[in-house]
PDB file of C-alpha atoms and ligand atoms in Angstrom:
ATOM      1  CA  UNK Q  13     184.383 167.871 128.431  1.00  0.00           C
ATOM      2  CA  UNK Q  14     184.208 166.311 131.624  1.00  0.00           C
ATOM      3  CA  UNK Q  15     182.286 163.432 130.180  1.00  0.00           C
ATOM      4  CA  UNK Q  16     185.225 160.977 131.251  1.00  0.00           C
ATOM      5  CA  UNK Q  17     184.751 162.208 134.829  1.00  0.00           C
ATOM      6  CA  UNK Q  18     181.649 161.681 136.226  1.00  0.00           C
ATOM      7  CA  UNK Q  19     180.592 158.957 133.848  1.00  0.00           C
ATOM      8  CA  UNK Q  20     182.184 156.213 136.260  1.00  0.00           C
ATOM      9  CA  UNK Q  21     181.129 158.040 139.088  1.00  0.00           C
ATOM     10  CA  UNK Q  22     178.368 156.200 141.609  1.00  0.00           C
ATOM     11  CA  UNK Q  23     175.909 158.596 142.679  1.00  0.00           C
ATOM     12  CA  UNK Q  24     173.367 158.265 145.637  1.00  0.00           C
ATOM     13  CA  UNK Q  25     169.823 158.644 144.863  1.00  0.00           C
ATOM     14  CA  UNK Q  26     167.415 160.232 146.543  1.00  0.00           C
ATOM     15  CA  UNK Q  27     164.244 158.507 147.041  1.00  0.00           C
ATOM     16  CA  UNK Q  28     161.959 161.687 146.458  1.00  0.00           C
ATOM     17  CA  UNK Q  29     164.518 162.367 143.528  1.00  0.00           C
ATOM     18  CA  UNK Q  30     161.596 161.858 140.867  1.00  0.00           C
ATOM     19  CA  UNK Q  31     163.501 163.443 138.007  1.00  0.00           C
ATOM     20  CA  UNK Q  32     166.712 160.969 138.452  1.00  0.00           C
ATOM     21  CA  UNK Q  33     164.098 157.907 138.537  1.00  0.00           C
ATOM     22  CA  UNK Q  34     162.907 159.097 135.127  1.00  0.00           C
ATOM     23  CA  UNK Q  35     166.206 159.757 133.578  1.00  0.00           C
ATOM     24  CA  UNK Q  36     167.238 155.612 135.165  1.00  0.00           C
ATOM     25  CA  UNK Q  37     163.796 154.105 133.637  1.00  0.00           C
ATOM     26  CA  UNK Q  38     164.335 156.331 130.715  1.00  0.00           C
ATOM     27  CA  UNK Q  39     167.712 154.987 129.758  1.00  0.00           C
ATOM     28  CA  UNK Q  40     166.542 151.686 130.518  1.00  0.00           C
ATOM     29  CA  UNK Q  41     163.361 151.684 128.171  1.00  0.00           C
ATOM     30  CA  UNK Q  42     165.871 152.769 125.154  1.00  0.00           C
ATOM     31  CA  UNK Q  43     168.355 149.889 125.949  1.00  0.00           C
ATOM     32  CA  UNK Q  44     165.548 147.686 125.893  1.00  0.00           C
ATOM     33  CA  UNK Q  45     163.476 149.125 123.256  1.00  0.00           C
ATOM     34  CA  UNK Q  46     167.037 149.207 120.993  1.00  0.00           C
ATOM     35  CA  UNK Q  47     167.462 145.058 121.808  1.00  0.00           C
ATOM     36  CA  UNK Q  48     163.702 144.555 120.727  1.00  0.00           C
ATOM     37  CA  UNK Q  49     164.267 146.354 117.523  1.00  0.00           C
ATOM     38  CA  UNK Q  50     167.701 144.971 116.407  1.00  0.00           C
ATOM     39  CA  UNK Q  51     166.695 141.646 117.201  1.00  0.00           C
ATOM     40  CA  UNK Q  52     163.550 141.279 115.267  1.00  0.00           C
ATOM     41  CA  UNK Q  53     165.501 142.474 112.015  1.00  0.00           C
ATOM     42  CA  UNK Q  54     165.719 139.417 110.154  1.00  0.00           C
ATOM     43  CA  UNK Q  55     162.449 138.509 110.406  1.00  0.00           C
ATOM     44  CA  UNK Q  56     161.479 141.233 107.685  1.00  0.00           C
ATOM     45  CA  UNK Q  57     161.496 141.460 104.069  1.00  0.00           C
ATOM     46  CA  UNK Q  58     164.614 143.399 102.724  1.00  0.00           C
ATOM     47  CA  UNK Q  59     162.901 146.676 102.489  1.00  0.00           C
ATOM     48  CA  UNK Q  60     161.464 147.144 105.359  1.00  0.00           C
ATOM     49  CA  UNK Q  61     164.822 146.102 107.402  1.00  0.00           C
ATOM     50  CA  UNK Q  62     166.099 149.567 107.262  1.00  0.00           C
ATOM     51  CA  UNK Q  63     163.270 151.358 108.440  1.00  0.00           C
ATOM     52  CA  UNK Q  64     163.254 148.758 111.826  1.00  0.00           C
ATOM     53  CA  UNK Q  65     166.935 149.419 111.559  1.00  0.00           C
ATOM     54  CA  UNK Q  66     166.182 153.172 111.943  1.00  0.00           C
ATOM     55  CA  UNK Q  67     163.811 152.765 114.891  1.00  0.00           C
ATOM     56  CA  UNK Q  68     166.695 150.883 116.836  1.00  0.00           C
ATOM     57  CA  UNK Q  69     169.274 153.410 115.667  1.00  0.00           C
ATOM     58  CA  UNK Q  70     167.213 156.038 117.546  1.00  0.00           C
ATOM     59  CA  UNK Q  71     166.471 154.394 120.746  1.00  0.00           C
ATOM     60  CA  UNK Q  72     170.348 153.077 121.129  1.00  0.00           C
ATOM     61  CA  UNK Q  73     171.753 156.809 120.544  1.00  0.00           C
ATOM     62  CA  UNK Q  74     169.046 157.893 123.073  1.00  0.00           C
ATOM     63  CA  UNK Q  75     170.008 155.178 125.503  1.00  0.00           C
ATOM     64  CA  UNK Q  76     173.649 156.353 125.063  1.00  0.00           C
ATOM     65  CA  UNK Q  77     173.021 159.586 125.831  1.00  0.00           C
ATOM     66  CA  UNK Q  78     170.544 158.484 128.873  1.00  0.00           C
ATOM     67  CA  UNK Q  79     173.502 156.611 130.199  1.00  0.00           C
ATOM     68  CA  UNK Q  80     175.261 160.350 130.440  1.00  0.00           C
ATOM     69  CA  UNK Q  81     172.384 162.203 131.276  1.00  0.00           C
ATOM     70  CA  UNK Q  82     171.584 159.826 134.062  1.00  0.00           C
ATOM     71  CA  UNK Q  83     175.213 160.149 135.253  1.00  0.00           C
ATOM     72  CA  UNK Q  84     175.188 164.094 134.979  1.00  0.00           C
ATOM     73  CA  UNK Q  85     171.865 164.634 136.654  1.00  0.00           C
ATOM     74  CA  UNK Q  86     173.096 162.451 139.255  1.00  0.00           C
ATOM     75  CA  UNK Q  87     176.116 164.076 140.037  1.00  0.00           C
ATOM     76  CA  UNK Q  88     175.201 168.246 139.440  1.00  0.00           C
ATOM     77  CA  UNK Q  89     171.392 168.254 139.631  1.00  0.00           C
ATOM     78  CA  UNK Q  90     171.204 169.778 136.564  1.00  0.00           C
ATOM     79  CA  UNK Q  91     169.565 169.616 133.434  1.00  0.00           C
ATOM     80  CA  UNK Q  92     171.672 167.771 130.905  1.00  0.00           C
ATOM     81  CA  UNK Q  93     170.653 170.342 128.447  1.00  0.00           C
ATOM     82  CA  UNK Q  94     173.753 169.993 126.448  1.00  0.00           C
ATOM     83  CA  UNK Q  95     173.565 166.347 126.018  1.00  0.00           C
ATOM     84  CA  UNK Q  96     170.023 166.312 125.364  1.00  0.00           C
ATOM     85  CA  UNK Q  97     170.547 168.458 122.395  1.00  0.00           C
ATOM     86  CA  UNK Q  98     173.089 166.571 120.959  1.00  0.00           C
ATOM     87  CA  UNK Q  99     171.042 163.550 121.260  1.00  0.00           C
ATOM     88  CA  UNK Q 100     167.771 165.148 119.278  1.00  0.00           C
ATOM     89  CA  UNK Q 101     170.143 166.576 116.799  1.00  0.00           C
ATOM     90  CA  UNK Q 102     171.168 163.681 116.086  1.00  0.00           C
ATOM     91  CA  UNK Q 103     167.495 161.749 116.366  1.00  0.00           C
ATOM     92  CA  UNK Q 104     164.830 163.926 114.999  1.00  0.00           C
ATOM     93  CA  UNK Q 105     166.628 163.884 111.554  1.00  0.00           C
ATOM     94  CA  UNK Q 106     166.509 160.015 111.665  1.00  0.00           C
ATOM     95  CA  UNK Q 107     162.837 159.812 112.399  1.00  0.00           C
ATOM     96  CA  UNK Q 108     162.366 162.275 109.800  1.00  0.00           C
ATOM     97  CA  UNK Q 109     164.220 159.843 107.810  1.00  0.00           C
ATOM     98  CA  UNK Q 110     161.676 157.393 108.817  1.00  0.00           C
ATOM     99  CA  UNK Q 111     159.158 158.834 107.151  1.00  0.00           C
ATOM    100  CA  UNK Q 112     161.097 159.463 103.630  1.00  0.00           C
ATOM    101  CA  UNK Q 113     161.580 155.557 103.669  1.00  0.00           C
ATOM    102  CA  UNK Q 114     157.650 154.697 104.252  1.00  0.00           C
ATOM    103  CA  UNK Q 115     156.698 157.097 101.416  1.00  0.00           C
ATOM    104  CA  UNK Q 116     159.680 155.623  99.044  1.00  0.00           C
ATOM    105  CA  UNK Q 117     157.004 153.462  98.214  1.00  0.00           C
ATOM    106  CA  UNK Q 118     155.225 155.930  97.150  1.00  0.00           C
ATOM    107  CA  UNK Q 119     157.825 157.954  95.107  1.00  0.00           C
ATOM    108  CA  UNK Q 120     159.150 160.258  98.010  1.00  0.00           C
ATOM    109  CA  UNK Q 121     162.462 162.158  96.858  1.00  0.00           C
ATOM    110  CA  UNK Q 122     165.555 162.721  98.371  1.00  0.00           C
ATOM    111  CA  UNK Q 123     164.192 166.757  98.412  1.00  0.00           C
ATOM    112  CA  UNK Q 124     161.178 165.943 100.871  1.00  0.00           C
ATOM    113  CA  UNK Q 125     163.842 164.321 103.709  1.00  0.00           C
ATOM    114  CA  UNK Q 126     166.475 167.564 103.234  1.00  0.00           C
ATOM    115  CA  UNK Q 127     163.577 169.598 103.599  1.00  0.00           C
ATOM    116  CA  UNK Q 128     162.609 167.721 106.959  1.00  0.00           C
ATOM    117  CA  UNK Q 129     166.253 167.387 108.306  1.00  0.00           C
ATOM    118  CA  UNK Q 130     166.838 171.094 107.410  1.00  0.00           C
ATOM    119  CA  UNK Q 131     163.534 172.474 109.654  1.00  0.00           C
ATOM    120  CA  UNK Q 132     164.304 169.831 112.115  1.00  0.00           C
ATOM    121  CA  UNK Q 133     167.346 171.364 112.483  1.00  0.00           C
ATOM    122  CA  UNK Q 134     166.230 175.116 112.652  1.00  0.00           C
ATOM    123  CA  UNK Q 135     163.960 174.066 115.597  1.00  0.00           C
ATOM    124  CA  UNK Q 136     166.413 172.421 117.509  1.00  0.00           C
ATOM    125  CA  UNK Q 137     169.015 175.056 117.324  1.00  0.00           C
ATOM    126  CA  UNK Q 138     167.146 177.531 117.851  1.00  0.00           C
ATOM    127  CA  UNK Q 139     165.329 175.785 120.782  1.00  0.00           C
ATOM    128  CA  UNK Q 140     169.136 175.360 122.185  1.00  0.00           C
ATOM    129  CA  UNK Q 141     170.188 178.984 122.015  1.00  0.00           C
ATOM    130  CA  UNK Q 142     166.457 179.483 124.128  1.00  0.00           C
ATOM    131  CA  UNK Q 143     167.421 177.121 126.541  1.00  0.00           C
ATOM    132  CA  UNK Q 144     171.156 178.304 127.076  1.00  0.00           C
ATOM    133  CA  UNK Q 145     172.660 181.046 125.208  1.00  0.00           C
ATOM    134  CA  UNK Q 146     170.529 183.477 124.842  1.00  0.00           C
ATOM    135  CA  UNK Q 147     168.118 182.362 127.493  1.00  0.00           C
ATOM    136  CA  UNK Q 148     166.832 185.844 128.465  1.00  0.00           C
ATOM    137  CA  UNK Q 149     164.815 185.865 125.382  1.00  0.00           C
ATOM    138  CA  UNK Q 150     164.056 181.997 125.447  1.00  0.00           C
ATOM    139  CA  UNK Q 151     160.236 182.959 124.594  1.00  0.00           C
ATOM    140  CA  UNK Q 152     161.524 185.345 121.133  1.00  0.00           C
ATOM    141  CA  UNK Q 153     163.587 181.631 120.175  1.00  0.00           C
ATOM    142  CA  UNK Q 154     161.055 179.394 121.386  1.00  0.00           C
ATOM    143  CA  UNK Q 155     158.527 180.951 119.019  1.00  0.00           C
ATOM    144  CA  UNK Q 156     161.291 180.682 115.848  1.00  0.00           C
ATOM    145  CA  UNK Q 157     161.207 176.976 116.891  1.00  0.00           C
ATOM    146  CA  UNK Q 158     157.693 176.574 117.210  1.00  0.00           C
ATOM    147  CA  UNK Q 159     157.269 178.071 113.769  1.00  0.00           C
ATOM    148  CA  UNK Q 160     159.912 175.695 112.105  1.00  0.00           C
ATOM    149  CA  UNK Q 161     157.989 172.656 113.808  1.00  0.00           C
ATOM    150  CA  UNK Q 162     154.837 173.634 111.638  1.00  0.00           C
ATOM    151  CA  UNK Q 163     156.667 173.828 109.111  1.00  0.00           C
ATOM    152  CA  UNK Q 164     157.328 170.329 109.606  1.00  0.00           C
ATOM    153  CA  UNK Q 165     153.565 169.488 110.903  1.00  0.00           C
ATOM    154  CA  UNK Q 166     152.721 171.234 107.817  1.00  0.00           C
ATOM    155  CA  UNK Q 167     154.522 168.867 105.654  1.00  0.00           C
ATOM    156  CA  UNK Q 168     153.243 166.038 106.734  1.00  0.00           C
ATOM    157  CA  UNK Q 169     150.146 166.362 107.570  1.00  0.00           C
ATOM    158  CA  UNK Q 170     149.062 168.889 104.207  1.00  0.00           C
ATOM    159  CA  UNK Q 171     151.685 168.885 102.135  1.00  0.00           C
ATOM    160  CA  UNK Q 172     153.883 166.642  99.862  1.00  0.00           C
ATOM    161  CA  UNK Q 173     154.857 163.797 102.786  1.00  0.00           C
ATOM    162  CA  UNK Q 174     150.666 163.651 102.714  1.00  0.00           C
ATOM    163  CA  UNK Q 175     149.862 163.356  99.657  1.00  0.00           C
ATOM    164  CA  UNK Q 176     152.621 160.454  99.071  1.00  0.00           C
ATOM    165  CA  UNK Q 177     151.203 158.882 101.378  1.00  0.00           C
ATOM    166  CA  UNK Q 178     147.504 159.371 100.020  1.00  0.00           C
ATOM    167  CA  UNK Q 179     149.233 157.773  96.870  1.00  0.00           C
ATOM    168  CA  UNK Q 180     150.434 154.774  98.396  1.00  0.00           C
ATOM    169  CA  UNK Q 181     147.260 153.773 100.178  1.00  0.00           C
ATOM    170  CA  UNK Q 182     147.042 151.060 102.697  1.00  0.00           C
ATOM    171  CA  UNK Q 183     149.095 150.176 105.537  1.00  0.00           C
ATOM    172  CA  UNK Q 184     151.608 153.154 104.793  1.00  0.00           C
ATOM    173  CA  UNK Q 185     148.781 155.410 104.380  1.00  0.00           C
ATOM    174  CA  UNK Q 186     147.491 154.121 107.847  1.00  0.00           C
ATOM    175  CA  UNK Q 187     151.003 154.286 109.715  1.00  0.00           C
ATOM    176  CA  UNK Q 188     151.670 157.501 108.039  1.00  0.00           C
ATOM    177  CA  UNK Q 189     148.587 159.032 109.775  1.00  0.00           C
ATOM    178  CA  UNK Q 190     149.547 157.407 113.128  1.00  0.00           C
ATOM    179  CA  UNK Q 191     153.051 158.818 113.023  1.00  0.00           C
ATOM    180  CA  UNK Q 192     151.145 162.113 111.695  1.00  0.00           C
ATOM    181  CA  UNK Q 193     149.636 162.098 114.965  1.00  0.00           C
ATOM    182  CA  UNK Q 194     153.102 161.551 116.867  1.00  0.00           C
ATOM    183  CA  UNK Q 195     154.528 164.794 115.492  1.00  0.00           C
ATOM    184  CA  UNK Q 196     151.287 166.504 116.068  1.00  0.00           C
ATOM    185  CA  UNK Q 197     150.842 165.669 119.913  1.00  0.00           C
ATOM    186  CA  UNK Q 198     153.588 163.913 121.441  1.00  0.00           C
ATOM    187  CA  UNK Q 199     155.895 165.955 119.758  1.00  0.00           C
ATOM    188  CA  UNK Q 200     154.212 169.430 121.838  1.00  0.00           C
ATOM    189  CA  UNK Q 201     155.395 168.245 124.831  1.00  0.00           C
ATOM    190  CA  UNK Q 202     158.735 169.362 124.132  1.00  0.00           C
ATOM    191  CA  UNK Q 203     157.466 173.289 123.716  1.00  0.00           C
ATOM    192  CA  UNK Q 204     155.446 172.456 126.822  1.00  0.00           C
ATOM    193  CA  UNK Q 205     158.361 171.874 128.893  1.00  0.00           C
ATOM    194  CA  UNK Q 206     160.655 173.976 127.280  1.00  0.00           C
ATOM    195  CA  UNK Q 207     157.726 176.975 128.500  1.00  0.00           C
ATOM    196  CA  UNK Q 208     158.406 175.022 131.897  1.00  0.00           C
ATOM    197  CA  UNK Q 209     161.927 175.199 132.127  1.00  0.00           C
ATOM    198  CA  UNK Q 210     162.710 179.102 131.234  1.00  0.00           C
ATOM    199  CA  UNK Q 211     161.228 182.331 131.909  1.00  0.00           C
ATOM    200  CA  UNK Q 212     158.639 184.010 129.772  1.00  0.00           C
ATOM    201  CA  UNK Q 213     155.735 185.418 129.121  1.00  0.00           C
ATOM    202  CA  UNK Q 214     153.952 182.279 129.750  1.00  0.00           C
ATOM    203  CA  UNK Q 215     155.505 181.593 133.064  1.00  0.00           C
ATOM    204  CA  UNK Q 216     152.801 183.406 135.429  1.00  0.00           C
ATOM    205  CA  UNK Q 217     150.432 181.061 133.269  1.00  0.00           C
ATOM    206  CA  UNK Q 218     151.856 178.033 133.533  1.00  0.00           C
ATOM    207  CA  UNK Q 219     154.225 178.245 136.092  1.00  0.00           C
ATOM    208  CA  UNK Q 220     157.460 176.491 136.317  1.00  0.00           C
ATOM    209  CA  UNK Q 221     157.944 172.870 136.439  1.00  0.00           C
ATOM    210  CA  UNK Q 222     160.881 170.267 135.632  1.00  0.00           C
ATOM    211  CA  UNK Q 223     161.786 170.359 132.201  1.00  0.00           C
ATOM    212  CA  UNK Q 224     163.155 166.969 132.925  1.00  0.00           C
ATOM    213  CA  UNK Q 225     160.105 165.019 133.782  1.00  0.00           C
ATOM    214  CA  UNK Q 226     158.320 166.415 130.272  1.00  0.00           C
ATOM    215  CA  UNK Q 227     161.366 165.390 127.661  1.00  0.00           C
ATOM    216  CA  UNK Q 228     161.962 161.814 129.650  1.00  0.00           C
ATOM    217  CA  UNK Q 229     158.097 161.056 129.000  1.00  0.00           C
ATOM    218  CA  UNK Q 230     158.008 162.483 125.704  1.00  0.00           C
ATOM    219  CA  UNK Q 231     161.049 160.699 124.301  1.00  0.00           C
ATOM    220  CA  UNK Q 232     159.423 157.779 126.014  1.00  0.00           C
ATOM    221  CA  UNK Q 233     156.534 158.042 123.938  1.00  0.00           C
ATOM    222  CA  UNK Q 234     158.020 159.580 120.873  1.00  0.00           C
ATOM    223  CA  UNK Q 235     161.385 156.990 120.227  1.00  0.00           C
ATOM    224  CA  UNK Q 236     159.913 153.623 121.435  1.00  0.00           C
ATOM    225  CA  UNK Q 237     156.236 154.334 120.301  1.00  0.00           C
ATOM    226  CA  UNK Q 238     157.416 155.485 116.848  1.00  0.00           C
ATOM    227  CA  UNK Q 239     159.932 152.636 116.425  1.00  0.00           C
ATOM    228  CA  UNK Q 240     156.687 150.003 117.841  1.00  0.00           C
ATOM    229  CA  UNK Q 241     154.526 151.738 114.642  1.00  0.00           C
ATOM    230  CA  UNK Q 242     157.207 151.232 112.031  1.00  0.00           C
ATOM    231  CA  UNK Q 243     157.966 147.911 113.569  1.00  0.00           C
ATOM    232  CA  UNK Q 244     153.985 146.791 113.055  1.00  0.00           C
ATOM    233  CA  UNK Q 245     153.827 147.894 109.770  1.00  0.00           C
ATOM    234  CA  UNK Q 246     157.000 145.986 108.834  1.00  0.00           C
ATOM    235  CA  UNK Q 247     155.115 142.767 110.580  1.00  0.00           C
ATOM    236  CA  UNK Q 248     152.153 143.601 108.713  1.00  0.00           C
ATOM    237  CA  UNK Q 249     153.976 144.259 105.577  1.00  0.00           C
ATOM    238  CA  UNK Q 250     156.238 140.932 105.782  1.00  0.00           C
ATOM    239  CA  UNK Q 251     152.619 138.883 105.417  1.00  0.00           C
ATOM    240  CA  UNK Q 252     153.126 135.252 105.816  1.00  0.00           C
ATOM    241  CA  UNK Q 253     156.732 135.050 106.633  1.00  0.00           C
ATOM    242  CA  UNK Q 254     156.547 135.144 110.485  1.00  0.00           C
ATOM    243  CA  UNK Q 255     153.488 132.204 110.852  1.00  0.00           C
TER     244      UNK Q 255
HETATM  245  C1  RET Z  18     163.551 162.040 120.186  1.00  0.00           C
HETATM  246  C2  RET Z  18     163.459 163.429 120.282  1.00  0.00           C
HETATM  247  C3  RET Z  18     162.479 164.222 119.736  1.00  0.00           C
HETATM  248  C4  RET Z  18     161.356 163.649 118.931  1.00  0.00           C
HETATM  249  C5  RET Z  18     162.573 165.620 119.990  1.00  0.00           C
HETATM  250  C6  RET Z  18     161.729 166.547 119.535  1.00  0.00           C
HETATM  251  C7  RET Z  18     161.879 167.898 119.915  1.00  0.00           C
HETATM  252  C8  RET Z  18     161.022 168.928 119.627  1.00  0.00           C
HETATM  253  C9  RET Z  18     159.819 168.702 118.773  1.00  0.00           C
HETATM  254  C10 RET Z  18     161.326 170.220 120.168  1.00  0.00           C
HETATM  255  C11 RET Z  18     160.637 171.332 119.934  1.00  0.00           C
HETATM  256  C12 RET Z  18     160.828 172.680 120.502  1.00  0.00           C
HETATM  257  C13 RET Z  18     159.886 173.625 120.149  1.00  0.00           C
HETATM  258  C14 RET Z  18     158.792 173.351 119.161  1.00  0.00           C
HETATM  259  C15 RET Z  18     159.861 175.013 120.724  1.00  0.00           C
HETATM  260  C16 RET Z  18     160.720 175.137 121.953  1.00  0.00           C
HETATM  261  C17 RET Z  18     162.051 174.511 121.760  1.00  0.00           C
HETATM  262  C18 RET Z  18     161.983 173.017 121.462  1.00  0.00           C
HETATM  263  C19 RET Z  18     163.323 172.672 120.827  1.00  0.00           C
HETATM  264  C20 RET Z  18     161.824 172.271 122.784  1.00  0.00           C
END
């Protein structure tokens, strides 16, 4: 691709150009965010390590792929739609991960992540054919997406991932909820500015809007948020080992 080109390539920015300012703070937050996370490792027990592991694993691949999207916004004015896909691919399944290694605990199976991963990764493909592909019909694959996200809301908030975590009780009951809650709203953001960025039959209700400006803040809130939860229950979880 022409990754190698423009990624050394200086690019002036606008002042008014709110959407590159987001995509700069963006890629910022995850470098920092990923520092925070990978630092603070060895101050946790053993088995919570991997899960704070995890939560810096998904803000440094998002700050990688900032660092491009930055670049390519910068130099076409274009959504980085391609990148941006290959980032969540790559994330979404990791914070579904995430939850498989709170509810371990708990007695989670290998069978409850594959199931996430696998829906994860109906929604995201099928959200990517919407957005590109097959773009004339983005609502028809938006709405295959949006049912494969239940699917996933589902899961954790009524089915086996809940009632783990109603088994384990305690903090991982409490952070399970709170994450619950991330899929639930910050997660919708994604649908609402996917219905932003192509043509259906909600445009002449919602009109159009940058598509940009909705996935910085809600990877904003969903990556460094998420990873601040897991991190808190780790702290909490550690007990006396940090006073
Ligand atoms: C770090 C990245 C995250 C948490 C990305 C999450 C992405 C989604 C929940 C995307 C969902 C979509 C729909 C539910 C319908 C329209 C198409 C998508 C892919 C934007």
């Amino acid at each position: 691709m022409n990754a190698i080109l423009f990624s050394s390539m200086v690019t002036k920015m606008l002042p008014d150009d709110y959407i590159g300012f987001t995509f700069f703070v963006g890629c910022m937050a995850m470098m920092a965010a990923s520092a925070f996370f990978f630092l603070s490792l060895s101050q946790f027990d053993k088995k919570w390590r991997t899960s704070v592991l995890v939560s810096g694993l998904i803000t440094f691949i998002a700050a990688v792929h900032y660092y491009y999207m930055r670049d390519y916004w910068g130099a076409f004015q274009e959504s980085p739609t391609f990148f941006r896909y290959v980032d969540w691919v790559l994330t979404v399944p990791l914070m579904c991960l995430e939850f498989y290694l709170i509810l371990k605990v708990a007695g989670a199976k290998t069978n409850l992540l594959w199931k996430m991963v696998f829906w994860s990764v109906v929604m995201l493909v099928t959200g990517y054919f919407g957005e590109t592909v097959f773009s004339d019909q983005a609502a028809r694959w938006g709405a295959i997406s949006g049912a494969a996200y239940f699917v996933i809301v589902y899961e954790i908030w009524l089915g086996s991932a809940a009632k783990l975590a109603q088994a384990a009780g305690g903090d991982v009951l409490k952070t399970h909820k709170i994450l619950c809650w991330f899929v639930l709203v910050g997660w919708a953001i994604y649908p609402l500015g996917y219905m932003l960025g192509t043509e259906g039959w909600y445009t002449s209700i919602l009109g159009s809007g940058s598509v940009d400006v909705a996935y910085n803040i809600a990877d904003a809130i969903n990556k460094i948020g998420f990873g601040l939860v897991i991190y808190s229950l780790a702290v909490k979880s550690t007990g006396t080992a940090n006073s």
